[in-house]
Coordinates of C-alpha atoms in Angstrom, one line a residue:
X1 CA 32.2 18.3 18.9
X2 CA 32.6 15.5 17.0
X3 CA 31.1 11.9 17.4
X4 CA 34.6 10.1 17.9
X5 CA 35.6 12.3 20.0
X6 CA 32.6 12.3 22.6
X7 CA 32.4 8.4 22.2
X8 CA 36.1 8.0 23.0
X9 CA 35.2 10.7 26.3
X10 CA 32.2 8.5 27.5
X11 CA 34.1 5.5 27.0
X12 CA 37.0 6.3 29.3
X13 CA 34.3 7.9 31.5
X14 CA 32.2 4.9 32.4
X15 CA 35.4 2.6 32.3
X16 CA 36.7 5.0 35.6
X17 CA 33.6 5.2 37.6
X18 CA 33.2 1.2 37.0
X19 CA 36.7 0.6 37.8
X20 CA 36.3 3.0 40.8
X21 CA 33.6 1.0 42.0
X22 CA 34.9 -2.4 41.7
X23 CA 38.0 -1.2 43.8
X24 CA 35.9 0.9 46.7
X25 CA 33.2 -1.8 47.1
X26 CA 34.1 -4.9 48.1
X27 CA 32.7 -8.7 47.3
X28 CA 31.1 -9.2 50.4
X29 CA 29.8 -5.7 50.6
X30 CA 27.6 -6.9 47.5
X31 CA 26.9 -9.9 49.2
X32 CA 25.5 -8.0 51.5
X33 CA 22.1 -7.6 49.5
X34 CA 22.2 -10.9 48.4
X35 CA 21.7 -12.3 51.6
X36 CA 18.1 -10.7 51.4
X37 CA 16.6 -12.7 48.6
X38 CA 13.0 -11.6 49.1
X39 CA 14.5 -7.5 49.0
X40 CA 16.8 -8.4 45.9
X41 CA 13.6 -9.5 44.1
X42 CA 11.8 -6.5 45.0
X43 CA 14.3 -4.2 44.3
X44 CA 15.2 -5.9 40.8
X45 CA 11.9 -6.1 40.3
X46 CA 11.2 -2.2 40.8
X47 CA 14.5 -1.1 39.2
X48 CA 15.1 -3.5 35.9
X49 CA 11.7 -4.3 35.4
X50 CA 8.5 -1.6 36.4
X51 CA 10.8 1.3 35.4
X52 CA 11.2 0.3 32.1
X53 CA 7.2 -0.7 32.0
X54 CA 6.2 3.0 33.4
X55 CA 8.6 3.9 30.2
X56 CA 6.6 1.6 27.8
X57 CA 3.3 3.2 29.4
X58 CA 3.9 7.2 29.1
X59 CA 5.1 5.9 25.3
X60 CA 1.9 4.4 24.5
X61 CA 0.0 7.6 26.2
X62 CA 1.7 10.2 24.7
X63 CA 3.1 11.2 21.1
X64 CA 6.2 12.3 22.0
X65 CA 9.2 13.3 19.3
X66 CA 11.2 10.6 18.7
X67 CA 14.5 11.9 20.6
X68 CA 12.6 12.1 23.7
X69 CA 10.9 8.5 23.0
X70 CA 14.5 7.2 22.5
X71 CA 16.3 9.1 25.5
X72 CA 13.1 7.9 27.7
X73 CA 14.0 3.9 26.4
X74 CA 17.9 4.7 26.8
X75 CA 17.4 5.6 30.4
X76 CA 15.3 3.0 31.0
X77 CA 17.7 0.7 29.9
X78 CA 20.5 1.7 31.6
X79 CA 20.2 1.3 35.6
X80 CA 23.2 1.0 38.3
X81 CA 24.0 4.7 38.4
X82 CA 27.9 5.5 39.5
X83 CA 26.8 7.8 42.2
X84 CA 23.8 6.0 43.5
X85 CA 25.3 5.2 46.7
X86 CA 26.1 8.8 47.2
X87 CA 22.5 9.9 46.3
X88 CA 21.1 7.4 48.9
X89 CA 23.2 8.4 51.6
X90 CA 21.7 12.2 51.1
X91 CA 18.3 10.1 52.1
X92 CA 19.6 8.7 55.4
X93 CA 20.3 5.4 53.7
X94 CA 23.1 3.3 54.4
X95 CA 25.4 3.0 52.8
X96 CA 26.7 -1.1 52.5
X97 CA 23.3 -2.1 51.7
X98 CA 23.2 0.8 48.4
X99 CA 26.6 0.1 47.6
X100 CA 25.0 -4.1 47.3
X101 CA 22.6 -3.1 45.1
X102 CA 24.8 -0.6 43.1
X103 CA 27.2 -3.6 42.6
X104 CA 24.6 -5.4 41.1
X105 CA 22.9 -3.5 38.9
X106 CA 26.3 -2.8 37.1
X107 CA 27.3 -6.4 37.0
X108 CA 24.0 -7.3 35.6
X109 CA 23.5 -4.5 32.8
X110 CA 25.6 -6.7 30.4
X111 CA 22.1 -8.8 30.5
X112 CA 19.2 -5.9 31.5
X113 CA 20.8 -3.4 29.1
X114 CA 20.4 -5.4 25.5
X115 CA 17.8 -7.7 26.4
X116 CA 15.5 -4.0 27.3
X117 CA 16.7 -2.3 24.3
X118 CA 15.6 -5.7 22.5
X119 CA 12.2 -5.3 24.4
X120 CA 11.2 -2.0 23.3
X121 CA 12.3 -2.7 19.3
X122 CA 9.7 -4.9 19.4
X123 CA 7.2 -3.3 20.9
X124 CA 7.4 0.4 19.2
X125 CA 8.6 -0.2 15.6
X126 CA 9.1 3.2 15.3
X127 CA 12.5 3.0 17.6
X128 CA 15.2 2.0 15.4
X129 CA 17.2 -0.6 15.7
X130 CA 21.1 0.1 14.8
X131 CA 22.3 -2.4 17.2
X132 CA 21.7 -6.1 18.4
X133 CA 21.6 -7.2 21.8
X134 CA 24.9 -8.9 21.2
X135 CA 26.6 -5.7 19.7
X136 CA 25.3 -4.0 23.0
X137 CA 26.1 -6.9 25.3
X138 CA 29.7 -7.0 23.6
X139 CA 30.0 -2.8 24.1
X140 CA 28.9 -3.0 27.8
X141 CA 31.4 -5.7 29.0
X142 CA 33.6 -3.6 27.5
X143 CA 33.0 -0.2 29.2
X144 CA 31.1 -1.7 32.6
X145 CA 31.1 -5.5 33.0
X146 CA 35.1 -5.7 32.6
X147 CA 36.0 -2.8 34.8
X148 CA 33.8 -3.6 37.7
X149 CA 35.4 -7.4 37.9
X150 CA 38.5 -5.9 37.4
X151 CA 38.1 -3.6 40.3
X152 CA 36.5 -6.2 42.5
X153 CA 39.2 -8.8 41.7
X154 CA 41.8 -6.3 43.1
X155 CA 40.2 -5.4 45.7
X156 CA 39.7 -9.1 46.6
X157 CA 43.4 -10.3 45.9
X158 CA 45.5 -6.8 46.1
X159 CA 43.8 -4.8 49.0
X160 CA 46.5 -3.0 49.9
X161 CA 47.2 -1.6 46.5
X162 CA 43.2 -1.4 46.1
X163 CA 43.3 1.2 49.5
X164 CA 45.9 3.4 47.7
X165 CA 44.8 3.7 44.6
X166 CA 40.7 4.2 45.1
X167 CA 41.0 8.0 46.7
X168 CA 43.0 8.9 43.4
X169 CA 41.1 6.8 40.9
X170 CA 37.8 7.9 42.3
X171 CA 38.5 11.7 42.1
X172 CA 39.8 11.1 38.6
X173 CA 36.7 9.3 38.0
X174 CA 34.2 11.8 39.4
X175 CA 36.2 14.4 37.7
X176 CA 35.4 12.9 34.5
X177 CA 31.8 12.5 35.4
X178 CA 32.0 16.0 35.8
X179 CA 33.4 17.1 32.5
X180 CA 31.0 14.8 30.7
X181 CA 28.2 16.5 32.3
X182 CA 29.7 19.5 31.3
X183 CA 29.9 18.3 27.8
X184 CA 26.2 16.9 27.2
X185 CA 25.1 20.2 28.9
X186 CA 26.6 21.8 26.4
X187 CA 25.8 20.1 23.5
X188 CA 22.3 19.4 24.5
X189 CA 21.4 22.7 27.0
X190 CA 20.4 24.9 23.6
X191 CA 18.1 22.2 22.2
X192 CA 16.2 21.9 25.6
X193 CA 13.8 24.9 24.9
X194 CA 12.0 22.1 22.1
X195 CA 11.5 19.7 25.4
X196 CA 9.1 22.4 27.4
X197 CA 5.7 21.1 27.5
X198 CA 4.3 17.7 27.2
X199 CA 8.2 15.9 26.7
X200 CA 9.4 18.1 30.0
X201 CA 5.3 16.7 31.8
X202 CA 6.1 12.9 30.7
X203 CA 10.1 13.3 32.4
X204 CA 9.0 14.5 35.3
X205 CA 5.8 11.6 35.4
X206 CA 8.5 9.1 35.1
X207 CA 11.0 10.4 37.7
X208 CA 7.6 10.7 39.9
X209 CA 6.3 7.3 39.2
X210 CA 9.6 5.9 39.8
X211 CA 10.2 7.3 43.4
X212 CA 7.4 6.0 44.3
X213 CA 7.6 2.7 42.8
X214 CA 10.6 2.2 44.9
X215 CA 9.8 3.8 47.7
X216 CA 6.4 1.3 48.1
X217 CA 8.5 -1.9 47.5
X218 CA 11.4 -0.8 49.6
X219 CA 8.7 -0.6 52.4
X220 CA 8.3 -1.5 55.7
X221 CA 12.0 -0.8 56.1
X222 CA 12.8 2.8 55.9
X223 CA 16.5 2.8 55.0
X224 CA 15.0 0.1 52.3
X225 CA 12.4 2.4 51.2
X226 CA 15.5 5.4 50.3
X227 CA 17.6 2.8 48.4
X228 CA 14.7 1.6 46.1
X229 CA 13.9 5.0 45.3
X230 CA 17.1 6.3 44.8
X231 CA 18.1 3.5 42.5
X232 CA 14.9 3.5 40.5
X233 CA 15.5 7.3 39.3
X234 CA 19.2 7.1 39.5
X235 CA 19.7 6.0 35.5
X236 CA 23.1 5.4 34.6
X237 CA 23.5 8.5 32.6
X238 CA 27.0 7.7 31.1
X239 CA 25.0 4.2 29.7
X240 CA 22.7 6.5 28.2
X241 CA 25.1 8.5 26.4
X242 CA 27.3 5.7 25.4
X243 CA 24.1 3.8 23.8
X244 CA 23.4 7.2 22.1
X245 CA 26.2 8.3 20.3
X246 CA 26.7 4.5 19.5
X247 CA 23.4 4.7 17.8
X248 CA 24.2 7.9 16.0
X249 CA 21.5 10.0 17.9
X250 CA 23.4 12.9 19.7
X251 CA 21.4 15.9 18.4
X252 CA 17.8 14.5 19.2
X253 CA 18.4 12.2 22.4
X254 CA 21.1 14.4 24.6
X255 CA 18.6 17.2 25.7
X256 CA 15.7 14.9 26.6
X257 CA 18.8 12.7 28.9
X258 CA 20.1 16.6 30.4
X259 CA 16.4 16.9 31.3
X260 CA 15.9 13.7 32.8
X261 CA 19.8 14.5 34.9
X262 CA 18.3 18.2 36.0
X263 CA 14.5 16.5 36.7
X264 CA 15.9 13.8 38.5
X265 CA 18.3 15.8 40.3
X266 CA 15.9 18.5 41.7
X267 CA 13.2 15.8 42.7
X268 CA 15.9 13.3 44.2
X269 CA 17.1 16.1 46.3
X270 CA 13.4 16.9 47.5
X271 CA 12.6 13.2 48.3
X272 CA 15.9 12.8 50.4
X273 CA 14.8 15.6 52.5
X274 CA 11.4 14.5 53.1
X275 CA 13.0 11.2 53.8
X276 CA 15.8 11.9 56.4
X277 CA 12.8 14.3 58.1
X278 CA 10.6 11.3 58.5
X279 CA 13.7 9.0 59.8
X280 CA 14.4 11.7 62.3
X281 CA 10.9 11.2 63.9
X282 CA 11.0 7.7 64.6
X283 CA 11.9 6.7 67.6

């Protein structure tokens, strides 16, 4: 498959699910988080800022390739997963306080997304550096900032419209989503045999790490406590791709980000059922 192709496939991709999630999530359900200023620190703070340093940590323990290094910093970089909200509803969470955060994240990754990148340039030299933060600023308004205020705009001013077109547009969306899973899968599935060992240890250490990193500062609130966690492993993986094939790194990054989706997946789904057990013995 070749580059233009896939870029022009991620592109339209990420454009969807953000414009899909402007138009299904309203301004004053992202408010909604807002009004918790102490929580939106925490979870900022466990999302955008200790994920990234767990990152910088298992880089400086271990010599990993580089295309693991890199997909490890791309993930990192790219938070405010599509499907977050749906991931923390699995954990008993609800759903307006997710869909808050969710809002967020995307909104803000025009700023968290370069200045990160930025961040780990200078601290591993080895990591090269193809693009600025502007050229990554200017390629993630594009593909997440614009879409998102589109979709909120119209859901703000044209609501009626916004109710009939969400159901199609998200299904188109997810189905998308889908196919470019498919795709990555494919491109990266027979390259993941080199990631067994230490590289397939350090993704699973970081998916670890980061549950719990979210799961302590989401604390003493329970529903809190599913949200942080589910955000701090949910990595927007269409980010991660588009940063990738911008960079020219296909071949060595897409494996180590298929491992991170499956890793991330399996544990998620463990962690949600431990979690909605423990919510159904409160009283």
């Amino acid at each position: 498959m070749n580059h233009p192709f896939l870029l022009i496939i991620v592109k339209v991709t990420i454009f969807s699910l953000m414009l899909a999630m402007g138009i299904k999530f309203s301004l004053e359900t992202m408010f909604s988080f807002w009004r918790k200023p102490a929580l939106l620190f925490r979870a900022l703070l466990a999302v955008v800022v200790l994920v990234p340093l767990v990152v910088v940590a298992l880089l400086k323990l271990f010599n990993l390739p580089l295309g693991v290094a890199m997909g490890l910093v791309f993930l990192a970089a790219s938070p405010g997963a599509p499907l977050t909200t749906k991931r923390t509803k699995m954990a008993g969470a609800k759903s307006s306080q997710s869909a808050s955060l969710q809002l967020t994240l995307a909104l803000l990754a025009v700023i968290i997304t370069p200045l990160t990148l930025a961040i780990f340039t200078i601290l591993f030299q080895s990591i090269p550096e193809k693009l600025t933060m502007l050229d990554v600023a200017k390629q993630v308004t594009i593909v997440q900032l614009l879409p998102v205020s589109l979709g909120l705009l119209l859901q703000k001013f044209g609501a009626n419209y916004a109710v009939r077109v969400e159901k199609s547009l998200t299904f188109i969306a997810n189905f998308l989503f889908f196919i470019l899973v498919i795709l990555a899968c494919i491109i990266g599935f027979p390259l993941l045999f080199k990631l067994w060992g230490l590289p397939l240890v350090v993704i699973t250490i970081m998916v670890i790490v980061s549950l719990g990193i979210g799961h302590i500062l989401g604390g003493p609130d329970e529903d809190h406590r599913s949200i942080l966690a589910i955000s701090c492993i949910a990595r927007n993986i269409g980010l991660a791709l588009f940063i990738t094939i911008l960079n020219g790194l296909e071949k060595q990054v897409i494996p180590t980000i298929v491992a991170y989706l499956m890793v991330g997946a399996v544990l998620g789904v463990l962690y949600s059922i431990y979690h909605k057990r423990k919510l159904a013995k409160l009283p």
